[in-house]
Short mmCIF file of C-alpha atoms (C1' of nucleotides) in Angstrom, two decimals:
data_model
loop_
_atom_site.label_atom_id
_atom_site.label_comp_id
_atom_site.label_asym_id
_atom_site.label_seq_id
_atom_site.Cartn_x
_atom_site.Cartn_y
_atom_site.Cartn_z
CA MET A 628 62.38 129.90 -182.29
CA ASN A 629 62.74 131.63 -178.98
CA GLY A 630 65.45 134.05 -180.00
CA PRO A 631 63.94 137.48 -179.52
CA ALA A 632 64.57 139.01 -182.92
CA THR A 633 63.14 142.24 -181.49
CA PRO A 634 64.88 143.44 -178.34
CA PRO A 635 62.56 144.81 -175.65
CA GLU A 636 63.73 148.31 -176.52
CA SER A 637 62.42 148.18 -180.06
CA LEU A 638 59.96 150.76 -181.25
CA ARG A 639 57.37 148.09 -181.80
CA ALA A 640 57.59 146.77 -178.25
CA ARG A 641 57.39 150.25 -176.80
CA LYS A 642 54.31 151.05 -178.85
CA LYS A 643 52.68 147.84 -177.73
CA ALA A 644 53.46 148.47 -174.08
CA HIS A 645 52.12 151.99 -174.43
CA THR A 646 48.84 150.78 -175.94
CA ARG A 647 48.50 148.20 -173.21
CA SER A 648 49.05 150.62 -170.36
CA THR A 649 46.75 153.19 -171.95
CA ILE A 650 43.96 150.62 -172.15
CA GLN A 651 44.55 149.61 -168.55
CA ALA A 652 44.56 153.19 -167.30
CA GLU A 653 41.42 154.18 -169.22
CA ALA A 654 39.66 151.03 -168.05
CA LEU A 655 40.44 151.71 -164.39
CA ARG A 656 39.36 155.32 -164.75
CA LEU A 657 36.05 154.35 -166.31
CA PHE A 658 35.41 151.54 -163.83
CA LEU A 659 35.94 153.90 -160.90
CA SER A 660 33.89 156.73 -162.36
CA GLN A 661 30.89 154.84 -163.71
CA GLY A 662 31.13 151.30 -162.37
CA TYR A 663 32.44 148.03 -163.78
CA GLU A 664 29.26 146.46 -165.12
CA THR A 665 28.03 149.62 -166.81
CA THR A 666 31.32 150.13 -168.61
CA THR A 667 31.55 148.32 -171.93
CA VAL A 668 34.71 147.11 -173.61
CA GLU A 669 33.74 149.28 -176.55
CA GLN A 670 33.89 152.39 -174.34
CA ILE A 671 37.28 151.46 -172.93
CA ALA A 672 38.67 150.85 -176.40
CA ARG A 673 37.32 154.16 -177.71
CA ALA A 674 38.75 156.01 -174.71
CA ALA A 675 42.14 154.42 -175.40
CA GLY A 676 41.88 155.27 -179.09
CA VAL A 677 41.80 151.69 -180.34
CA SER A 678 39.20 149.20 -181.53
CA SER A 679 37.51 146.61 -179.31
CA MET A 680 39.52 143.94 -181.09
CA THR A 681 42.77 145.45 -179.88
CA PHE A 682 41.49 145.37 -176.31
CA PHE A 683 41.08 141.61 -176.44
CA ARG A 684 44.48 141.25 -178.10
CA HIS A 685 46.05 142.73 -174.98
CA PHE A 686 43.70 141.33 -172.32
CA PRO A 687 41.96 137.98 -172.64
CA THR A 688 38.89 139.12 -170.70
CA LYS A 689 37.31 142.31 -169.45
CA GLU A 690 38.13 141.22 -165.90
CA SER A 691 41.82 140.62 -166.54
CA VAL A 692 42.44 144.32 -167.18
CA VAL A 693 42.24 145.06 -163.47
CA GLU A 694 44.15 142.02 -162.25
CA SER A 695 47.15 142.58 -160.04
CA ASP A 696 50.57 141.65 -161.27
CA ASP A 697 51.69 138.30 -160.07
CA TYR A 698 53.10 138.42 -156.55
CA ASP A 699 53.21 134.63 -156.39
CA PRO A 700 56.91 134.18 -157.20
CA LEU A 701 57.85 136.74 -154.55
CA ILE A 702 55.75 135.03 -151.90
CA VAL A 703 57.14 131.62 -152.79
CA ARG A 704 60.67 132.95 -152.38
CA LEU A 705 59.77 134.46 -149.03
CA ILE A 706 58.31 131.15 -147.85
CA GLU A 707 61.37 129.17 -148.81
CA ARG A 708 63.43 131.59 -146.75
CA ARG A 709 61.56 130.76 -143.53
CA PRO A 710 63.19 128.26 -141.16
CA PRO A 711 62.08 124.67 -141.99
CA GLN A 712 61.02 123.81 -138.46
CA GLU A 713 58.69 126.81 -138.23
CA HIS A 714 54.98 125.99 -138.17
CA PRO A 715 53.48 126.26 -141.70
CA LEU A 716 50.88 128.85 -140.65
CA THR A 717 53.53 130.98 -138.99
CA ALA A 718 55.73 130.75 -142.06
CA LEU A 719 52.79 131.81 -144.26
CA HIS A 720 51.98 134.61 -141.85
CA HIS A 721 55.45 136.13 -142.05
CA ALA A 722 55.91 135.56 -145.77
CA LEU A 723 52.53 137.07 -146.70
CA ALA A 724 52.92 139.93 -144.23
CA GLU A 725 56.35 140.74 -145.58
CA GLY A 726 55.17 140.67 -149.19
CA LEU A 727 52.15 142.82 -148.45
CA ALA A 728 54.15 145.29 -146.38
CA ALA A 729 56.32 146.02 -149.42
CA VAL A 730 53.29 146.98 -151.50
CA TYR A 731 51.67 148.80 -148.58
CA THR A 732 54.56 151.17 -147.93
CA THR A 733 55.08 152.08 -151.57
CA ASP A 734 51.62 151.93 -153.18
CA ARG A 735 49.17 152.27 -150.30
CA GLU A 736 46.64 154.47 -152.11
CA ALA A 737 46.66 152.42 -155.31
CA LEU A 738 46.32 149.23 -153.28
CA LEU A 739 43.31 150.65 -151.46
CA VAL A 740 41.55 151.87 -154.61
CA ARG A 741 42.13 148.68 -156.55
CA THR A 742 41.28 146.35 -153.68
CA ARG A 743 38.07 148.26 -153.08
CA LEU A 744 37.10 148.01 -156.73
CA ILE A 745 37.82 144.28 -156.81
CA LEU A 746 36.09 143.42 -153.54
CA ARG A 747 32.98 145.41 -154.42
CA THR A 748 32.55 144.01 -157.93
CA PRO A 749 31.16 140.45 -157.99
CA ALA A 750 32.76 139.55 -161.31
CA LEU A 751 36.18 140.78 -160.18
CA ARG A 752 35.78 139.11 -156.80
CA ALA A 753 35.12 135.82 -158.53
CA ARG A 754 38.20 136.30 -160.66
CA LEU A 755 40.26 137.07 -157.56
CA ARG A 756 39.16 133.85 -155.91
CA GLU A 757 40.00 131.96 -159.07
CA ASN A 758 43.52 133.38 -159.00
CA GLN A 759 43.77 132.45 -155.34
CA HIS A 760 43.11 128.88 -156.32
CA ALA A 761 46.31 128.92 -158.36
CA THR A 762 48.18 130.78 -155.64
CA GLU A 763 47.00 128.20 -153.13
CA GLN A 764 48.68 125.40 -155.05
CA MET A 765 51.91 127.37 -155.29
CA LEU A 766 51.86 128.01 -151.57
CA THR A 767 51.20 124.33 -150.87
CA ALA A 768 54.09 123.32 -153.09
CA ALA A 769 56.36 125.90 -151.44
CA LEU A 770 55.44 124.64 -147.99
CA ALA A 771 56.09 121.05 -149.00
CA ALA A 772 59.45 121.95 -150.53
CA ARG A 773 60.48 123.88 -147.43
CA SER A 774 59.70 121.09 -145.00
CA GLY A 775 60.71 118.32 -147.39
CA GLY A 776 57.32 116.66 -147.00
CA GLU A 777 54.41 115.90 -149.30
CA PRO A 778 51.70 118.41 -150.30
CA ASP A 779 49.11 116.67 -148.15
CA LEU A 780 45.71 117.75 -146.83
CA SER A 781 47.08 119.71 -143.87
CA LEU A 782 49.42 121.81 -146.02
CA ARG A 783 46.61 122.55 -148.47
CA VAL A 784 44.40 123.56 -145.58
CA TYR A 785 47.09 125.89 -144.24
CA ALA A 786 47.55 127.52 -147.65
CA SER A 787 43.84 128.03 -148.31
CA ALA A 788 43.13 129.22 -144.76
CA ALA A 789 46.01 131.70 -144.89
CA LEU A 790 44.79 133.17 -148.17
CA ALA A 791 41.26 133.36 -146.82
CA ALA A 792 42.54 135.18 -143.74
CA LEU A 793 44.51 137.61 -145.91
CA THR A 794 41.52 138.37 -148.13
CA THR A 795 39.29 138.84 -145.10
CA THR A 796 41.84 141.23 -143.63
CA LEU A 797 41.89 143.23 -146.85
CA ALA A 798 38.09 143.31 -146.82
CA VAL A 799 38.05 144.66 -143.26
CA TRP A 800 40.70 147.21 -144.18
CA VAL A 801 38.67 148.38 -147.19
CA ASP A 802 35.44 148.46 -145.18
CA GLY A 803 37.16 150.87 -142.81
CA ASP A 804 38.21 152.98 -145.82
CA GLY A 805 41.86 152.21 -145.19
CA GLU A 806 41.83 153.89 -141.78
CA GLY A 807 43.52 151.05 -139.89
CA HIS A 808 47.15 150.02 -140.24
CA LEU A 809 47.06 147.10 -142.67
CA PRO A 810 50.17 145.24 -141.41
CA ALA A 811 48.77 145.38 -137.88
CA LEU A 812 45.46 143.95 -139.11
CA VAL A 813 47.29 141.11 -140.85
CA ASP A 814 49.12 140.29 -137.63
CA GLU A 815 45.81 140.38 -135.74
CA ALA A 816 44.20 137.99 -138.24
CA PHE A 817 47.01 135.44 -138.07
CA LEU A 818 47.24 135.80 -134.33
CA ALA A 819 43.64 134.60 -134.13
CA LEU A 820 44.39 131.71 -136.49
CA CYS A 821 47.54 130.35 -134.83
CA PRO A 822 47.85 131.58 -131.24
CA MET B 283 1.55 140.96 -151.11
CA ASN B 284 3.12 137.87 -149.67
CA GLY B 285 -0.03 135.86 -149.23
CA PRO B 286 0.36 132.80 -151.43
CA ALA B 287 -2.90 132.95 -153.38
CA THR B 288 -1.95 129.64 -154.99
CA PRO B 289 -1.24 126.89 -152.48
CA PRO B 290 1.77 124.72 -153.32
CA GLU B 291 -0.58 121.88 -154.19
CA SER B 292 -2.14 123.62 -157.16
CA LEU B 293 -1.78 122.11 -160.58
CA ARG B 294 0.00 125.22 -161.77
CA ALA B 295 2.61 125.08 -159.03
CA ARG B 296 3.19 121.41 -159.63
CA LYS B 297 3.66 122.01 -163.35
CA LYS B 298 6.10 124.80 -162.61
CA ALA B 299 8.09 122.68 -160.18
CA HIS B 300 8.09 119.87 -162.71
CA THR B 301 9.44 122.11 -165.47
CA ARG B 302 12.09 123.43 -163.14
CA SER B 303 13.32 120.04 -162.04
CA THR B 304 13.25 118.75 -165.61
CA ILE B 305 15.46 121.61 -166.73
CA GLN B 306 17.81 120.98 -163.84
CA ALA B 307 18.03 117.27 -164.49
CA GLU B 308 18.60 117.67 -168.24
CA ALA B 309 21.23 120.35 -167.60
CA LEU B 310 23.15 118.14 -165.20
CA ARG B 311 22.93 115.19 -167.58
CA LEU B 312 24.27 117.26 -170.47
CA PHE B 313 26.99 118.89 -168.40
CA LEU B 314 28.27 115.52 -167.25
CA SER B 315 28.11 113.89 -170.67
CA GLN B 316 29.53 116.65 -172.85
CA GLY B 317 30.98 119.27 -170.51
CA TYR B 318 29.71 122.55 -169.10
CA GLU B 319 31.21 125.05 -171.54
CA THR B 320 30.24 123.09 -174.62
CA THR B 321 26.64 122.77 -173.50
CA THR B 322 24.44 125.67 -174.56
CA VAL B 323 21.35 126.89 -172.79
CA GLU B 324 19.49 126.30 -176.03
CA GLN B 325 20.39 122.60 -175.86
CA ILE B 326 19.27 122.31 -172.27
CA ALA B 327 15.98 124.02 -173.04
CA ARG B 328 15.33 121.79 -176.05
CA ALA B 329 16.15 118.69 -174.02
CA ALA B 330 13.67 119.82 -171.38
CA GLY B 331 11.04 120.58 -174.03
CA VAL B 332 10.89 124.31 -173.43
CA SER B 333 12.29 127.47 -174.99
CA SER B 334 15.48 129.22 -173.91
CA MET B 335 13.41 132.02 -172.40
CA THR B 336 11.74 129.59 -170.04
CA PHE B 337 15.15 128.44 -168.86
CA PHE B 338 16.02 131.96 -167.74
CA ARG B 339 12.61 132.38 -166.16
CA HIS B 340 13.47 129.52 -163.80
CA PHE B 341 17.22 130.12 -163.38
CA PRO B 342 18.82 133.56 -163.52
CA THR B 343 22.06 132.27 -165.04
CA LYS B 344 23.44 129.15 -166.67
CA GLU B 345 25.61 128.59 -163.60
CA SER B 346 22.76 128.77 -161.10
CA VAL B 347 21.18 125.60 -162.48
CA VAL B 348 23.82 123.46 -160.77
CA GLU B 349 23.92 125.37 -157.50
CA SER B 350 23.36 123.45 -154.33
CA ASP B 351 20.27 124.17 -152.33
CA ASP B 352 20.96 126.50 -149.52
CA TYR B 353 22.49 124.73 -146.55
CA ASP B 354 23.23 128.05 -144.89
CA PRO B 355 20.18 128.14 -142.60
CA LEU B 356 20.92 124.61 -141.41
CA ILE B 357 24.54 125.45 -140.61
CA VAL B 358 23.55 128.62 -138.81
CA ARG B 359 21.17 126.64 -136.63
CA LEU B 360 23.87 124.09 -135.87
CA ILE B 361 26.30 126.83 -134.88
CA GLU B 362 23.85 128.45 -132.51
CA ARG B 363 23.43 125.10 -130.83
CA ARG B 364 27.12 124.87 -129.89
CA PRO B 365 28.11 125.88 -126.34
CA PRO B 366 28.92 129.62 -126.16
CA GLN B 367 32.29 129.18 -124.46
CA GLU B 368 33.52 126.81 -127.18
CA HIS B 369 36.28 128.17 -129.41
CA PRO B 370 34.80 129.61 -132.66
CA LEU B 371 36.87 127.33 -134.89
CA THR B 372 35.82 124.28 -132.91
CA ALA B 373 32.19 125.33 -133.10
CA LEU B 374 32.49 125.78 -136.87
CA HIS B 375 34.24 122.44 -137.14
CA HIS B 376 31.43 120.54 -135.44
CA ALA B 377 28.61 122.47 -137.10
CA LEU B 378 30.03 122.08 -140.61
CA ALA B 379 30.99 118.46 -140.04
CA GLU B 380 27.53 117.66 -138.75
CA GLY B 381 25.82 119.37 -141.67
CA LEU B 382 28.05 117.67 -144.21
CA ALA B 383 27.69 114.28 -142.58
CA ALA B 384 23.94 114.46 -143.11
CA VAL B 385 24.39 114.93 -146.85
CA TYR B 386 27.24 112.44 -147.01
CA THR B 387 25.31 109.54 -145.52
CA THR B 388 22.21 110.06 -147.64
CA ASP B 389 23.50 111.45 -150.97
CA ARG B 390 27.12 110.44 -151.13
CA GLU B 391 27.19 109.64 -154.85
CA ALA B 392 25.29 112.76 -155.88
CA LEU B 393 27.51 114.88 -153.66
CA LEU B 394 30.62 113.42 -155.29
CA VAL B 395 29.37 113.89 -158.83
CA ARG B 396 28.17 117.43 -158.30
CA THR B 397 31.19 118.53 -156.30
CA ARG B 398 33.47 117.14 -158.98
CA LEU B 399 31.58 119.00 -161.69
CA ILE B 400 31.72 122.27 -159.76
CA LEU B 401 35.36 122.05 -158.74
CA ARG B 402 36.50 121.14 -162.24
CA THR B 403 34.55 123.86 -164.05
CA PRO B 404 36.11 127.32 -163.70
CA ALA B 405 32.82 129.18 -164.13
CA LEU B 406 31.08 127.04 -161.51
CA ARG B 407 34.05 127.26 -159.16
CA ALA B 408 33.86 131.05 -159.37
CA ARG B 409 30.17 130.92 -158.59
CA LEU B 410 30.84 128.64 -155.62
CA ARG B 411 33.36 131.07 -154.20
CA GLU B 412 30.89 133.89 -154.68
CA ASN B 413 28.28 131.96 -152.70
CA GLN B 414 30.85 131.28 -150.01
CA HIS B 415 31.26 135.01 -149.62
CA ALA B 416 27.63 135.22 -148.58
CA THR B 417 27.92 132.11 -146.42
CA GLU B 418 30.95 133.61 -144.73
CA GLN B 419 28.95 136.60 -143.55
CA MET B 420 26.20 134.37 -142.24
CA LEU B 421 28.72 132.30 -140.32
CA THR B 422 30.32 135.43 -138.89
CA ALA B 423 26.94 136.72 -137.76
CA ALA B 424 26.06 133.35 -136.25
CA LEU B 425 29.35 133.24 -134.34
CA ALA B 426 28.81 136.75 -133.04
CA ALA B 427 25.25 135.95 -131.96
CA ARG B 428 26.37 132.79 -130.20
CA SER B 429 29.11 134.47 -128.17
CA GLY B 430 27.21 137.74 -127.74
CA GLY B 431 30.13 139.68 -129.23
CA GLU B 432 30.66 141.80 -132.31
CA PRO B 433 31.40 140.44 -135.80
CA ASP B 434 35.02 141.59 -135.62
CA LEU B 435 38.09 140.67 -137.65
CA SER B 436 38.87 137.49 -135.74
CA LEU B 437 35.38 136.06 -136.23
CA ARG B 438 35.48 136.88 -139.93
CA VAL B 439 38.85 135.20 -140.18
CA TYR B 440 37.50 132.10 -138.47
CA ALA B 441 34.53 131.93 -140.80
CA SER B 442 36.55 132.40 -143.99
CA ALA B 443 39.29 130.02 -142.88
CA ALA B 444 36.78 127.34 -141.95
CA LEU B 445 35.06 127.56 -145.33
CA ALA B 446 38.42 127.47 -147.09
CA ALA B 447 39.35 124.37 -145.12
CA LEU B 448 36.05 122.72 -145.98
CA THR B 449 36.41 123.47 -149.68
CA THR B 450 39.99 122.21 -149.66
CA THR B 451 38.84 119.03 -147.98
CA LEU B 452 36.18 118.51 -150.64
CA ALA B 453 38.81 119.11 -153.33
CA VAL B 454 41.08 116.47 -151.81
CA TRP B 455 38.15 114.08 -151.51
CA VAL B 456 37.23 114.59 -155.17
CA ASP B 457 40.85 114.30 -156.30
CA GLY B 458 40.92 110.87 -154.67
CA ASP B 459 37.70 109.99 -156.54
CA GLY B 460 35.76 109.78 -153.29
CA GLU B 461 37.88 106.91 -151.98
CA GLY B 462 38.54 108.42 -148.54
CA HIS B 463 36.00 108.81 -145.78
CA LEU B 464 34.86 112.42 -146.10
CA PRO B 465 33.93 113.03 -142.43
CA ALA B 466 37.37 111.75 -141.38
CA LEU B 467 39.02 114.11 -143.86
CA VAL B 468 37.04 117.03 -142.46
CA ASP B 469 38.18 116.14 -138.95
CA GLU B 470 41.76 115.89 -140.17
CA ALA B 471 41.55 119.31 -141.81
CA PHE B 472 40.18 121.04 -138.73
CA LEU B 473 42.59 119.18 -136.49
CA ALA B 474 45.42 120.81 -138.43
CA LEU B 475 43.79 124.21 -138.12
CA CYS B 476 43.01 124.21 -134.40
CA PRO B 477 45.11 121.64 -132.55
"C1'" DC C 897 68.42 150.42 -200.17
"C1'" DT C 898 65.12 147.42 -201.23
"C1'" DA C 899 62.47 143.39 -200.68
"C1'" DA C 900 60.69 139.90 -197.91
"C1'" DC C 901 59.12 138.94 -193.35
"C1'" DT C 902 56.66 139.56 -189.11
"C1'" DG C 903 53.82 141.59 -185.70
"C1'" DT C 904 49.98 144.91 -184.68
"C1'" DT C 905 45.76 146.55 -185.95
"C1'" DG C 906 40.98 147.18 -187.94
"C1'" DA C 907 36.59 145.72 -190.23
"C1'" DT C 908 33.28 142.32 -190.65
"C1'" DA C 909 30.81 138.44 -189.21
"C1'" DG C 910 29.35 135.40 -185.89
"C1'" DC C 911 28.27 132.68 -181.38
"C1'" DG C 912 26.29 132.38 -176.86
"C1'" DA C 913 24.56 134.31 -172.47
"C1'" DC C 914 21.10 137.22 -171.14
"C1'" DT C 915 17.10 140.92 -171.38
"C1'" DA C 916 12.92 143.39 -172.88
"C1'" DA C 917 8.43 143.80 -175.26
"C1'" DC C 918 4.37 141.81 -176.92
"C1'" DA C 919 1.04 138.28 -177.82
"C1'" DC C 920 -0.89 133.77 -176.71
"C1'" DT C 921 -2.42 129.83 -173.94
"C1'" DT C 922 -4.22 127.95 -169.84
"C1'" DG C 923 -5.28 127.13 -164.94
"C1'" DG C 924 -7.87 129.13 -160.99
"C1'" DG C 925 -11.15 132.00 -158.60
"C1'" DG C 926 -15.30 134.70 -158.51
"C1'" DC D 1391 -18.77 130.54 -167.18
"C1'" DC D 1392 -15.76 134.21 -167.65
"C1'" DC D 1393 -12.06 137.19 -166.45
"C1'" DC D 1394 -7.41 137.57 -164.53
"C1'" DA D 1395 -2.96 136.40 -164.11
"C1'" DA D 1396 0.75 133.14 -164.28
"C1'" DG D 1397 3.62 130.71 -167.59
"C1'" DT D 1398 5.36 130.48 -171.97
"C1'" DG D 1399 6.98 131.43 -176.95
"C1'" DT D 1400 8.63 134.73 -180.48
"C1'" DT D 1401 11.29 138.28 -181.85
"C1'" DA D 1402 14.71 141.52 -181.53
"C1'" DG D 1403 18.39 143.42 -179.19
"C1'" DT D 1404 22.94 144.19 -176.10
"C1'" DC D 1405 27.34 142.70 -174.68
"C1'" DG D 1406 31.41 139.71 -174.00
"C1'" DC D 1407 34.28 137.30 -176.83
"C1'" DT D 1408 36.31 134.69 -181.14
"C1'" DA D 1409 37.64 133.82 -185.98
"C1'" DT D 1410 38.93 135.35 -190.41
"C1'" DC D 1411 40.79 138.37 -193.69
"C1'" DA D 1412 43.06 142.28 -195.31
"C1'" DA D 1413 46.07 146.47 -194.61
"C1'" DC D 1414 49.99 148.54 -192.88
"C1'" DA D 1415 54.23 149.60 -190.39
"C1'" DG D 1416 58.57 148.00 -188.11
"C1'" DT D 1417 62.38 144.77 -188.70
"C1'" DT D 1418 65.74 142.22 -190.90
"C1'" DA D 1419 68.28 139.98 -194.72
"C1'" DG D 1420 70.44 140.37 -198.95
#
DNA sequence: CTAACTGTTGATAGCGACTAACACTTGGGG
DNA sequence: CCCCAAGTGTTAGTCGCTATCAACAGTTAG
């Protein structure tokens, strides 16, 4: 049942991956050049040389085409690596800062462009918050596992507040057109939250 | 331009208000009995004895029919009443707690039912988060006005973190089917955030 | 090497949220 | 009493998204 009869190197898989990335690239290009709302799925599909049907076969919704890859597992691992007696907010601070720093140093420009698009498009912003809801529960679980306690109200508050602080920091960074040093802004945000 | 030629007591205005509240009531009833996604605007309109067009004349979207009335002005006023030297998070804590307590004591059951519906419906949750984005900016501005400072990163972090904590508290309250004492939960949440 | 199998795609049809254009009814003011 | 405008219904349309069916190409078994 689960045995992959087609190894990931097969021609079929490569073709599929190519179609997918073409759609994603064309979508981003169109969104940035003419706006998200005014771009139709039909246009994206045409630009990628496929039919609208194929678009939805690769992406469940129009919004999902611009979603970031899942950093959740990375963050969870970073949290579990923090010392157990460390305050939850401090642990979140360091784990999130570390994870973001990795993206910042390698993909700064892409991060700026995509974050700007997301934060300035209501539909994408809503989707982002929805993803954060899932991330929040992962963070809560990771915090509970680290300290050996239960995922109670305080841990959930820490997780949601930390994500809110991170998003706000990204918003400030984008508002300043990426002028400031993002890691420093993150530190400033968490410094305010847990002095 | 803005002069209300028709006083709010006119028959026309009363009819309009009546239609609006009928739509809202029927929508809520249908959402609770058969779910949000599976309820169509057409059904709501029929149940309210109007056409689908009329629905959209009163509410811009299907989601907006279940939106809470705007508590933002109330909260802003409560914030401005806090002593200027008080820590921003503490000021937000008391202002939000006070505002919520008013609703809690008078409309506890309605608050529970509506919050449950919103938090368990992805589309409504997204809309809630989108509203919070606007609320966040109002809170930031109110904090800045109170302290006479600028709406900088730290104030924005406080506002977003406080709203996240409040939402998380409501989620925990709803998960426990409204068993706990909501104001106590709010205090517990903010106690964790600013000890 | 061929035949059966499986995954990717396209065309068509359709639903539901939402909008625009036009005509009709009705309450309110002169 | 009559004209205006607010409120509504009808119709037709766009767009996101889904379901169904058929065609075709890559993969694998015999």
